[in-house]
Amino acid sequence: MYSRIIGTGRYLPERVMTNFDLEKLVDTSDEWIRARTGISERHIAAEGETTSDLASHAARNAIDAAGVEPESIDMIVVGTTTPDLVFPNVGCLLQERLGIGACPALSVETACSSFIYALTVADQFVRTGLAKRPLVVGAETMSRIIDWTDRETCVLFGDGAGAVVLDAASEPGIIFSSLGADGRYRQLLDTDSGISQPPPDGKKTSLRMKGNEVFKVAVRTLEGMVDEVIEKNNLKQGDIDWFVPHQANLRIIAATAKRLKIPMERVILTVAEHGNTSAASIPMALDTGIRDGRIKRGDLLLLEAFGGGFTWGSSLIRY
Ligand code: UT7
C-alpha cells in the first residue's frame, strides 16, 4: 500500500509586512534583504490569531480540494515549531475544530523540516495499514518567536499554513523519503528558551541564528540529499518535473537546483512573497504550484527541507 496526494490547501494571514516596513524597525534595507534572501514581503498573523487558526483554514481548503468528508480523515499529523499550547497538540485542536472523528492526532517538531517529517510519518502509517486517509499540515506563527530588534533574523521569517490530504493507493504517490538530523549543530539555529528552560525574567522566547554558518551547512546537506535521491531512484536529468523546496533563501534554493540540474523555471518559488515560513513553506509552495496549474497529475516532484536541529528531509512524489 502507498499514499498519494488527493488535495492541497494553504492559508496566509491578511497582514502583509514589506521590507520597507522592516526598514522602520531595524537598520536594514529592501535592497539588502532582496539581494541576500530573495524576500520582498511576508505575512504576519493578527493579534490573537494562532497556529491552529492558520492550520484549520489550510486544512479545510485541502479537504475541500480532495472532495472528501472531514469524518473520513483517519489520522492528523501537524508539523510546527510554534504550537498554540504546550498541549493539546495542534493536531487535536484541528480535530475538534474540523469535526474529524476519533483518530490519532499528533504534531512533530523538527523546525523547517517539520512538514517533510510529518508527511513521512503519515506515509509510513499508510504503508503499514494503520491509516488510510491522513491529513498532513505544516503551520507556523514564526512572528511569535522573532526578536523584532534583531535584524539578522527578523527580516527572514513569516507566518502561514499549508496542508495535504493523503489517500491509500495501490501505486505511489510518495515514492521515496529520507530524513536526517544532527544535534551537534543545535547552537547555530535555536531558541534561547522554552518551557522547561524558561526565558529570563519578563522576556519572550526568541529564535537565534548564526545565518552565515547555517547557510553553508544547509547548502552542503541539501546537495547531499539531491545526490542521494538521484542515486537511490536511478533518476536522469529531466526526470523531475518540479522542485518544491523549503523556502528559506533564494540563494540556497538556486544552489540546490543547480546540483539537481533543474532550471529555475521548474522550481516553485514563494520565498519572495512569504519569506521563510518554516514548516508551512513546502505545503504552501506545493499548493501554489498545483492551484496555478503548473504541477499536473503524473508529474514527478522533489520536496526538500533543512532546518534547526539540524534536521532535514526529502520526498520524491508522483503527483
Ligand atoms: O530555514 C532554516 C534554515 N535557515 C537558513 O537556511 C538560513 C541560512 N542563512 C541565510 O539565509 C543567510 O546566511 C542570511 C540571509 C541569514 C544572511 O546572509 P549572508 O549573505 O550570509 O550575510 P552575513 O550573515 O554574512 O552578513 C553580511 C553582512 C554583515 O555585515 P558585515 O559584517 O559584513 O559588516 C551583517 O551584519 O550583512 C549584515 N547584515 C545585514 N545588513 C542589513 C545582517 N543582517 C542584515 C540586515 N540588513 N537585515
XYZ file of N, CA, C and O and ligand atoms in Angstrom, residues 22 26-33 35-39 111-113 142 150-157 188-189 207 209-219 222 246-252 276-279 281 305-308 310-311, ligand 1:
284
model
N 10.009 46.912 7.446
C 11.107 46.493 8.335
C 12.203 47.554 8.434
O 12.871 47.669 9.461
N 14.295 48.183 12.060
C 15.714 47.863 12.301
C 16.575 48.483 11.200
O 16.051 48.932 10.172
N 17.895 48.468 11.427
C 18.831 49.037 10.465
C 19.021 48.049 9.301
O 19.941 47.231 9.308
N 18.110 48.105 8.331
C 18.187 47.210 7.174
C 17.691 47.943 5.951
O 17.292 49.116 6.045
N 17.708 47.280 4.797
C 17.174 47.919 3.590
C 16.506 46.865 2.715
O 16.893 45.689 2.740
N 15.542 47.334 1.937
C 14.859 46.450 0.984
C 15.900 45.826 0.058
O 15.848 44.618 -0.224
N 16.877 46.635 -0.347
C 17.910 46.166 -1.278
C 18.719 44.999 -0.660
O 18.929 43.980 -1.307
N 19.138 45.157 0.605
C 19.924 44.095 1.267
C 19.081 42.822 1.370
O 19.544 41.723 1.037
N 17.847 42.960 1.835
C 17.023 41.758 2.072
C 16.779 41.015 0.752
O 16.927 39.794 0.673
N 18.555 41.193 -2.069
C 19.803 40.657 -2.645
C 20.282 39.408 -1.894
O 20.745 38.444 -2.505
N 20.176 39.399 -0.556
C 20.729 38.284 0.224
C 19.772 37.118 0.402
O 20.202 36.008 0.713
N 18.462 37.382 0.266
C 17.500 36.310 0.573
C 16.456 36.070 -0.523
O 15.854 35.000 -0.561
N 16.185 37.079 -1.353
C 15.105 36.978 -2.339
C 13.739 37.334 -1.780
O 12.734 37.237 -2.478
N 13.704 37.759 -0.511
C 12.407 38.051 0.130
C 12.015 39.524 -0.085
O 12.843 40.427 0.081
N 11.369 21.875 13.345
C 11.632 23.190 12.748
C 11.259 23.191 11.262
O 10.216 22.674 10.895
N 12.130 23.733 10.412
C 11.757 23.923 9.000
C 11.544 22.618 8.248
O 10.957 22.613 7.169
N 12.025 21.505 8.801
C 11.804 20.207 8.144
C 10.523 19.534 8.633
O 10.237 18.399 8.232
N 5.691 32.056 13.122
C 7.093 32.350 13.461
C 7.236 33.745 14.061
O 8.155 34.004 14.842
N 16.297 42.206 16.255
C 17.458 41.518 15.684
C 17.352 41.496 14.155
O 16.624 40.688 13.585
N 18.096 42.377 13.507
C 17.969 42.496 12.049
C 18.431 41.244 11.317
O 18.071 41.015 10.157
N 19.255 40.444 11.980
C 19.776 39.255 11.295
C 18.732 38.142 11.179
O 18.897 37.207 10.395
N 17.678 38.203 11.964
C 16.634 37.164 11.861
C 15.248 37.730 11.530
O 14.481 37.077 10.822
N 14.936 38.940 12.020
C 13.538 39.396 11.887
C 13.130 39.650 10.442
O 11.944 39.638 10.126
N 14.104 39.834 9.545
C 13.754 40.104 8.149
C 13.443 38.809 7.379
O 12.995 38.868 6.236
N 13.707 37.672 7.999
C 13.674 36.415 7.251
C 12.333 35.682 7.296
O 11.979 35.000 6.343
N 11.626 35.765 8.425
C 10.533 34.817 8.663
C 9.134 35.399 8.439
O 8.945 36.611 8.457
N 23.655 26.572 16.280
C 23.677 27.502 15.142
C 22.298 28.065 14.833
O 22.171 29.102 14.187
N 21.267 27.345 15.254
C 19.895 27.785 14.982
C 19.011 27.190 16.066
O 18.782 25.983 16.079
N 13.989 33.283 18.665
C 14.829 32.499 17.751
C 16.209 33.169 17.621
O 16.292 34.398 17.579
N 19.999 32.767 15.344
C 20.614 32.026 14.226
C 21.956 32.642 13.843
O 22.065 33.857 13.712
N 22.941 31.786 13.636
C 24.209 32.219 13.037
C 24.051 31.947 11.535
O 24.463 30.899 11.025
N 23.405 32.905 10.866
C 22.925 32.712 9.494
C 23.967 32.205 8.525
O 23.721 31.266 7.755
N 25.124 32.861 8.565
C 26.162 32.524 7.609
C 26.628 31.072 7.740
O 26.837 30.364 6.745
N 26.752 30.604 8.986
C 27.190 29.207 9.202
C 26.083 28.225 8.830
O 26.342 27.154 8.275
N 24.832 28.614 9.150
C 23.700 27.758 8.769
C 23.667 27.610 7.253
O 23.478 26.503 6.732
N 23.881 28.720 6.588
C 23.848 28.748 5.120
C 24.770 27.664 4.535
O 24.362 26.876 3.686
N 25.993 27.633 5.038
C 26.982 26.693 4.466
C 26.573 25.238 4.691
O 26.620 24.415 3.777
N 26.130 24.917 5.916
C 25.736 23.525 6.189
C 24.469 23.185 5.404
O 24.320 22.063 4.897
N 23.559 24.164 5.290
C 22.300 23.919 4.568
C 22.602 23.539 3.120
O 22.101 22.526 2.617
N 23.442 24.321 2.458
C 23.745 24.042 1.041
C 24.399 22.669 0.909
O 23.990 21.854 0.069
N 21.751 19.875 1.660
C 20.734 19.769 0.613
C 21.336 19.155 -0.658
O 20.699 18.339 -1.321
N 12.002 23.821 0.488
C 11.771 24.731 1.610
C 12.257 26.115 1.193
O 13.301 26.249 0.553
N 11.483 27.132 1.565
C 11.770 28.484 1.076
C 12.429 29.304 2.177
O 11.767 30.061 2.890
N 13.752 29.140 2.333
C 14.461 29.930 3.345
C 15.211 31.079 2.693
O 15.225 32.198 3.216
N 15.830 30.793 1.552
C 16.694 31.777 0.928
C 16.836 31.409 -0.542
O 17.164 30.265 -0.872
N 16.590 32.371 -1.421
C 16.645 32.109 -2.865
C 18.010 31.579 -3.291
O 18.117 30.732 -4.185
N 19.073 32.042 -2.607
C 20.419 31.596 -2.984
C 20.626 30.115 -2.642
O 21.295 29.387 -3.375
N 20.053 29.673 -1.517
C 20.153 28.249 -1.152
C 19.370 27.411 -2.166
O 19.835 26.376 -2.647
N 10.500 33.058 4.961
C 10.692 31.692 5.465
C 9.571 31.382 6.466
O 9.555 31.923 7.562
N 8.653 30.512 6.057
C 7.532 30.156 6.936
C 7.759 28.786 7.581
O 6.807 28.130 8.000
N 9.021 28.371 7.650
C 9.390 27.147 8.363
C 8.559 25.954 7.877
O 8.507 25.698 6.684
N 7.862 25.265 8.776
C 7.121 24.047 8.405
C 6.063 24.282 7.338
O 5.661 23.350 6.637
N 6.277 26.182 4.635
C 6.728 26.663 3.322
C 6.513 25.635 2.207
O 6.053 25.994 1.122
N 13.843 19.812 2.499
C 13.875 20.834 3.558
C 15.084 20.654 4.459
O 15.616 19.541 4.603
N 15.467 21.767 5.083
C 16.583 21.778 6.033
C 16.228 22.788 7.119
O 15.713 23.865 6.813
N 16.494 22.443 8.380
C 16.141 23.403 9.432
C 16.840 23.146 10.750
O 17.728 22.293 10.858
N 16.415 23.900 11.746
C 17.020 23.889 13.083
C 17.102 22.477 13.650
O 16.231 21.639 13.432
N 20.416 20.334 13.682
C 19.781 20.458 12.389
C 18.939 19.233 12.069
O 19.252 18.118 12.502
N 17.916 19.461 11.255
C 17.095 18.365 10.731
C 16.949 18.572 9.230
O 17.063 19.708 8.753
O 15.143 27.727 7.362
C 16.076 27.174 8.218
C 17.445 27.334 7.738
N 17.819 28.717 7.643
C 18.503 29.110 6.630
O 18.722 28.327 5.744
C 19.082 30.495 6.628
C 20.519 30.415 6.206
N 21.213 31.692 6.148
C 20.907 32.668 5.287
O 19.941 32.630 4.588
C 21.895 33.838 5.166
O 23.090 33.499 5.829
C 21.345 35.165 5.736
C 20.273 35.719 4.800
C 20.786 34.952 7.117
C 22.478 36.196 5.785
O 23.070 36.358 4.522
P 24.678 36.321 4.370
O 24.979 36.586 2.965
O 25.137 35.023 4.952
O 25.118 37.561 5.235
P 26.058 37.609 6.526
O 25.383 36.989 7.690
O 27.416 37.139 6.148
O 26.130 39.174 6.768
C 26.722 40.069 5.820
C 26.615 41.475 6.355
C 27.115 41.619 7.799
O 27.771 42.871 7.911
P 29.370 42.971 7.844
O 29.861 42.102 8.975
O 29.749 42.421 6.501
O 29.627 44.427 8.015
C 25.834 41.676 8.597
O 25.961 42.380 9.811
O 25.248 41.904 6.364
C 24.900 42.413 7.660
N 23.501 42.155 7.904
C 22.522 42.976 7.497
N 22.536 44.140 6.823
C 21.350 44.732 6.552
C 22.936 41.083 8.538
N 21.597 41.205 8.539
C 21.310 42.379 7.910
C 20.109 43.031 7.586
N 20.173 44.199 6.920
N 18.904 42.532 7.911
